[in-house]
Amino acid sequence: KNQVEQSPQSLIILEGKNCTLQCNYTVSPFSNLRWYKQDTGRGPVSLTIMTFSENTKSNGRYTATLDADTKQSSLHITASQLSDSASYICVVSDRGSTLGRLYFGRGTQLTVWP
Amino acid sequence: EADIYQTPRYLVIGTGKKITLECSQTMGHDKMYWYQQDPGMELHLIHYSYGVNSTEKGDLSSESTVSRIRTEHFPLTLESARPSHTSQYLCASSDGGAVTGELFFGEGSRLTVL
């Protein structure tokens, strides 16, 4: 069964600290993996998209890594800010059909305290 | 910033009422999607469209219906709302396939049925 599991479910850190969020997936055949940030009551906003051949991609203070062999991805946030408080969602696409399909994780709820 | 808009942002209605959630995008995207999201849970695809006069049901069974008469407009309708329909509804559009394209989300419509 194709699944996307994220950990931890929730995380609290102090402003200025770094943190790493995890995503494990069983989606096959794999096409790409995306990380989204979703502020409370808002729609998700894309942070990164990585294909099979990419193992690192950065977007400002956000760095995503991908290990397609172990089917794991991480999102590292550097020097956290209060505005980083949000849910971070891992989304994996398959290429099992011409149209593909998206599999969503439940997200990691990050809270940054001053 | 994505040019995709949802109205209303918040709606509280009584059981049995008919409601329409509006979604419009100005990016000229052919592909549009409706997702349902409950707190702490993953997004579930309920409807999608690959162009004018094309609509398909998603993975999650839904009593709602959609239409796509114009490229930019993808409204979702519930003929008779029930408390079980209480949820967050997210509209999205894509500049390519769901696998290869960037997915842009609206701000969401939070529906509460009393």
Short mmCIF file of C-alpha atoms in Angstrom, two decimals:
data_model
loop_
_atom_site.label_atom_id
_atom_site.label_comp_id
_atom_site.label_asym_id
_atom_site.label_seq_id
_atom_site.Cartn_x
_atom_site.Cartn_y
_atom_site.Cartn_z
CA LYS A 1 0.00 0.00 0.00
CA ASN A 2 1.39 3.40 -0.99
CA GLN A 3 1.83 5.53 2.09
CA VAL A 4 3.61 8.63 3.37
CA GLU A 5 4.55 8.77 7.06
CA GLN A 6 5.86 11.90 8.74
CA SER A 7 7.60 12.34 12.05
CA PRO A 8 7.44 13.82 14.53
CA GLN A 9 3.73 14.59 14.58
CA SER A 10 4.48 17.83 16.40
CA LEU A 11 7.58 19.73 17.43
CA ILE A 12 8.31 22.76 19.59
CA ILE A 13 11.59 24.63 19.26
CA LEU A 14 12.99 27.97 20.37
CA GLU A 15 13.51 30.79 17.92
CA GLY A 16 16.91 30.65 16.30
CA LYS A 17 17.33 26.90 16.69
CA ASN A 18 17.56 24.39 13.83
CA CYS A 19 15.25 21.42 13.35
CA THR A 20 14.78 18.45 11.02
CA LEU A 21 11.50 16.91 9.96
CA GLN A 22 11.29 13.38 8.58
CA CYS A 23 9.27 11.77 5.81
CA ASN A 24 9.25 8.03 4.98
CA TYR A 25 7.31 6.72 2.03
CA THR A 26 6.42 3.44 0.38
CA VAL A 27 5.13 4.95 -2.88
CA SER A 28 6.26 3.02 -5.92
CA PRO A 29 7.16 3.63 -8.66
CA PHE A 30 8.48 6.93 -7.37
CA SER A 31 8.28 10.12 -9.43
CA ASN A 32 8.96 13.07 -7.15
CA LEU A 33 8.69 14.33 -3.60
CA ARG A 34 7.45 17.74 -2.47
CA TRP A 35 7.49 19.61 0.80
CA TYR A 36 4.73 22.14 1.51
CA LYS A 37 4.28 24.67 4.31
CA GLN A 38 0.74 25.23 5.52
CA ASP A 39 0.02 28.10 7.88
CA THR A 40 -3.00 27.67 10.15
CA GLY A 41 -6.21 28.31 8.22
CA ARG A 42 -4.37 28.82 4.91
CA GLY A 43 -3.61 26.73 1.84
CA PRO A 44 -0.31 24.84 1.46
CA VAL A 45 2.58 26.62 -0.23
CA SER A 46 5.31 24.72 -2.07
CA LEU A 47 8.83 24.76 -0.59
CA THR A 48 10.71 22.22 -2.71
CA ILE A 49 10.19 19.55 -5.38
CA MET A 50 12.77 16.77 -5.86
CA THR A 51 12.92 14.09 -8.52
CA PHE A 52 14.61 10.71 -8.29
CA SER A 53 17.99 12.07 -9.39
CA GLU A 54 18.12 14.93 -6.86
CA ASN A 55 19.25 14.36 -3.31
CA THR A 56 19.36 17.92 -1.98
CA LYS A 57 17.41 21.07 -2.71
CA SER A 58 17.38 24.36 -0.84
CA ASN A 59 14.93 27.22 -0.61
CA GLY A 60 16.36 29.91 1.65
CA ARG A 61 16.57 28.51 5.20
CA TYR A 62 14.82 25.31 4.11
CA THR A 63 16.89 22.38 2.83
CA ALA A 64 15.28 19.14 1.72
CA THR A 65 17.15 15.88 1.23
CA LEU A 66 16.04 12.74 -0.54
CA ASP A 67 17.37 9.18 -0.32
CA ALA A 68 15.42 7.29 -2.97
CA ASP A 69 17.09 4.01 -2.02
CA THR A 70 15.83 4.06 1.57
CA LYS A 71 12.69 6.04 0.59
CA GLN A 72 13.36 8.76 3.11
CA SER A 73 13.34 12.53 2.96
CA SER A 74 14.08 15.22 5.49
CA LEU A 75 13.38 18.92 5.70
CA HIS A 76 15.96 20.92 7.64
CA ILE A 77 15.08 24.39 8.87
CA THR A 78 17.98 26.62 9.83
CA ALA A 79 17.85 29.49 12.31
CA SER A 80 14.12 29.15 12.89
CA GLN A 81 11.85 32.19 13.03
CA LEU A 82 8.45 32.70 14.60
CA SER A 83 6.95 32.74 11.11
CA ASP A 84 8.14 29.15 10.59
CA SER A 85 5.34 27.99 12.90
CA ALA A 86 3.16 25.94 10.56
CA SER A 87 2.37 22.43 9.40
CA TYR A 88 4.92 20.93 7.01
CA ILE A 89 3.48 18.39 4.60
CA CYS A 90 5.40 15.78 2.61
CA VAL A 91 3.78 14.78 -0.70
CA VAL A 92 4.98 11.94 -2.93
CA SER A 93 3.99 11.34 -6.55
CA ASP A 94 3.98 8.01 -8.32
CA ARG A 95 4.35 7.40 -12.05
CA GLY A 96 2.27 4.26 -12.18
CA SER A 97 -0.05 5.78 -14.75
CA THR A 98 0.10 8.46 -17.37
CA LEU A 99 -1.65 10.80 -14.97
CA GLY A 100 0.21 9.96 -11.77
CA ARG A 101 -1.15 10.33 -8.27
CA LEU A 102 -0.24 12.36 -5.18
CA TYR A 103 0.11 10.80 -1.73
CA PHE A 104 -0.05 13.22 1.19
CA GLY A 105 1.44 12.84 4.65
CA ARG A 106 -0.44 14.14 7.68
CA GLY A 107 2.15 16.81 8.32
CA THR A 108 4.43 17.83 11.17
CA GLN A 109 3.09 20.70 13.26
CA LEU A 110 6.04 22.97 14.09
CA THR A 111 5.76 25.62 16.78
CA VAL A 112 8.56 28.15 17.22
CA TRP A 113 8.64 29.92 20.60
CA PRO A 114 10.35 33.24 21.23
CA GLU B 1 2.19 34.27 -4.98
CA ALA B 2 -0.44 32.02 -6.54
CA ASP B 3 -3.41 33.64 -8.27
CA ILE B 4 -6.06 31.23 -7.10
CA TYR B 5 -8.98 32.42 -5.04
CA GLN B 6 -11.62 30.71 -2.96
CA THR B 7 -14.84 32.14 -1.57
CA PRO B 8 -16.22 32.09 0.99
CA ARG B 9 -13.29 31.60 3.37
CA TYR B 10 -15.66 30.64 6.17
CA LEU B 11 -19.26 29.42 5.99
CA VAL B 12 -21.61 28.29 8.76
CA ILE B 13 -24.94 26.92 7.58
CA GLY B 14 -27.79 24.72 8.73
CA THR B 15 -28.45 21.13 7.70
CA GLY B 16 -30.22 20.70 4.39
CA LYS B 17 -29.02 23.93 2.80
CA LYS B 18 -27.49 24.04 -0.65
CA ILE B 19 -24.03 25.57 -0.81
CA THR B 20 -21.53 26.40 -3.53
CA LEU B 21 -17.85 26.94 -2.86
CA GLU B 22 -16.24 29.10 -5.51
CA CYS B 23 -12.72 28.66 -6.90
CA SER B 24 -11.13 30.82 -9.57
CA GLN B 25 -7.61 31.02 -10.97
CA THR B 26 -6.10 33.58 -13.30
CA MET B 27 -3.05 31.55 -14.33
CA GLY B 28 -4.70 29.84 -17.31
CA HIS B 29 -4.16 26.37 -15.83
CA ASP B 30 -6.08 23.51 -17.41
CA LYS B 31 -5.84 21.22 -14.39
CA MET B 32 -7.80 21.99 -11.23
CA TYR B 33 -8.49 20.00 -8.08
CA TRP B 34 -10.63 19.97 -4.93
CA TYR B 35 -9.22 18.49 -1.73
CA GLN B 36 -10.86 17.89 1.64
CA GLN B 37 -8.79 18.28 4.81
CA ASP B 38 -9.76 17.55 8.40
CA PRO B 39 -7.61 18.73 11.35
CA GLY B 40 -4.42 16.71 11.73
CA MET B 41 -5.24 14.58 8.71
CA GLU B 42 -3.88 14.34 5.19
CA LEU B 43 -5.49 16.02 2.20
CA HIS B 44 -7.89 13.82 0.25
CA LEU B 45 -8.69 14.40 -3.42
CA ILE B 46 -12.45 14.59 -4.00
CA HIS B 47 -12.71 16.03 -7.54
CA TYR B 48 -10.43 17.01 -10.40
CA SER B 49 -10.67 18.47 -13.87
CA TYR B 50 -8.21 18.44 -16.75
CA GLY B 51 -10.01 21.07 -18.77
CA VAL B 52 -13.32 22.61 -19.76
CA ASN B 53 -16.22 20.13 -19.59
CA SER B 54 -13.95 17.54 -17.95
CA THR B 55 -14.62 16.47 -14.35
CA GLU B 56 -13.74 13.29 -12.48
CA LYS B 57 -14.25 11.99 -8.96
CA GLY B 58 -11.20 11.65 -6.76
CA ASP B 59 -10.13 9.03 -4.28
CA LEU B 60 -12.40 10.09 -1.44
CA SER B 61 -16.09 9.55 -2.04
CA SER B 62 -17.96 12.81 -1.77
CA GLU B 63 -21.59 13.82 -2.14
CA SER B 64 -20.48 17.10 -3.67
CA THR B 65 -20.50 17.85 -7.40
CA VAL B 66 -18.32 20.10 -9.53
CA SER B 67 -18.52 21.79 -12.90
CA ARG B 68 -15.96 23.25 -15.30
CA ILE B 69 -17.67 25.49 -17.81
CA ARG B 70 -14.79 27.98 -17.97
CA THR B 71 -11.07 27.33 -17.64
CA GLU B 72 -10.67 29.73 -14.74
CA HIS B 73 -13.67 28.60 -12.69
CA PHE B 74 -14.19 25.32 -10.79
CA PRO B 75 -17.06 25.56 -8.29
CA LEU B 76 -18.04 22.81 -5.85
CA THR B 77 -21.68 22.31 -4.86
CA LEU B 78 -23.40 20.46 -2.03
CA GLU B 79 -27.13 20.08 -2.72
CA SER B 80 -28.05 19.28 0.87
CA ALA B 81 -25.39 19.93 3.49
CA ARG B 82 -25.05 17.68 6.52
CA PRO B 83 -22.88 17.93 9.67
CA SER B 84 -20.63 15.20 8.19
CA HIS B 85 -19.68 17.69 5.46
CA THR B 86 -18.02 19.95 8.02
CA SER B 87 -14.42 20.27 6.85
CA GLN B 88 -11.82 22.45 5.15
CA TYR B 89 -12.07 22.42 1.35
CA LEU B 90 -8.96 23.35 -0.63
CA CYS B 91 -8.93 24.18 -4.33
CA ALA B 92 -5.73 23.84 -6.36
CA SER B 93 -4.54 24.25 -9.91
CA SER B 94 -1.51 22.94 -11.77
CA ASP B 95 0.70 24.18 -14.58
CA GLY B 96 1.37 20.61 -15.70
CA GLY B 97 0.48 17.10 -14.73
CA ALA B 98 -0.06 16.32 -11.06
CA VAL B 99 3.26 14.49 -11.24
CA THR B 100 5.45 17.03 -12.98
CA GLY B 101 3.64 20.29 -12.47
CA GLU B 102 3.67 22.77 -9.65
CA LEU B 103 0.51 22.65 -7.56
CA PHE B 104 -0.91 25.98 -6.40
CA PHE B 105 -3.46 26.03 -3.58
CA GLY B 106 -6.14 28.54 -2.66
CA GLU B 107 -6.58 29.75 0.90
CA GLY B 108 -9.35 27.23 1.58
CA SER B 109 -13.02 27.35 2.51
CA ARG B 110 -13.87 26.20 6.01
CA LEU B 111 -17.41 24.81 6.06
CA THR B 112 -19.34 24.18 9.26
CA VAL B 113 -22.75 22.52 9.02
CA LEU B 114 -24.90 22.74 12.13
#
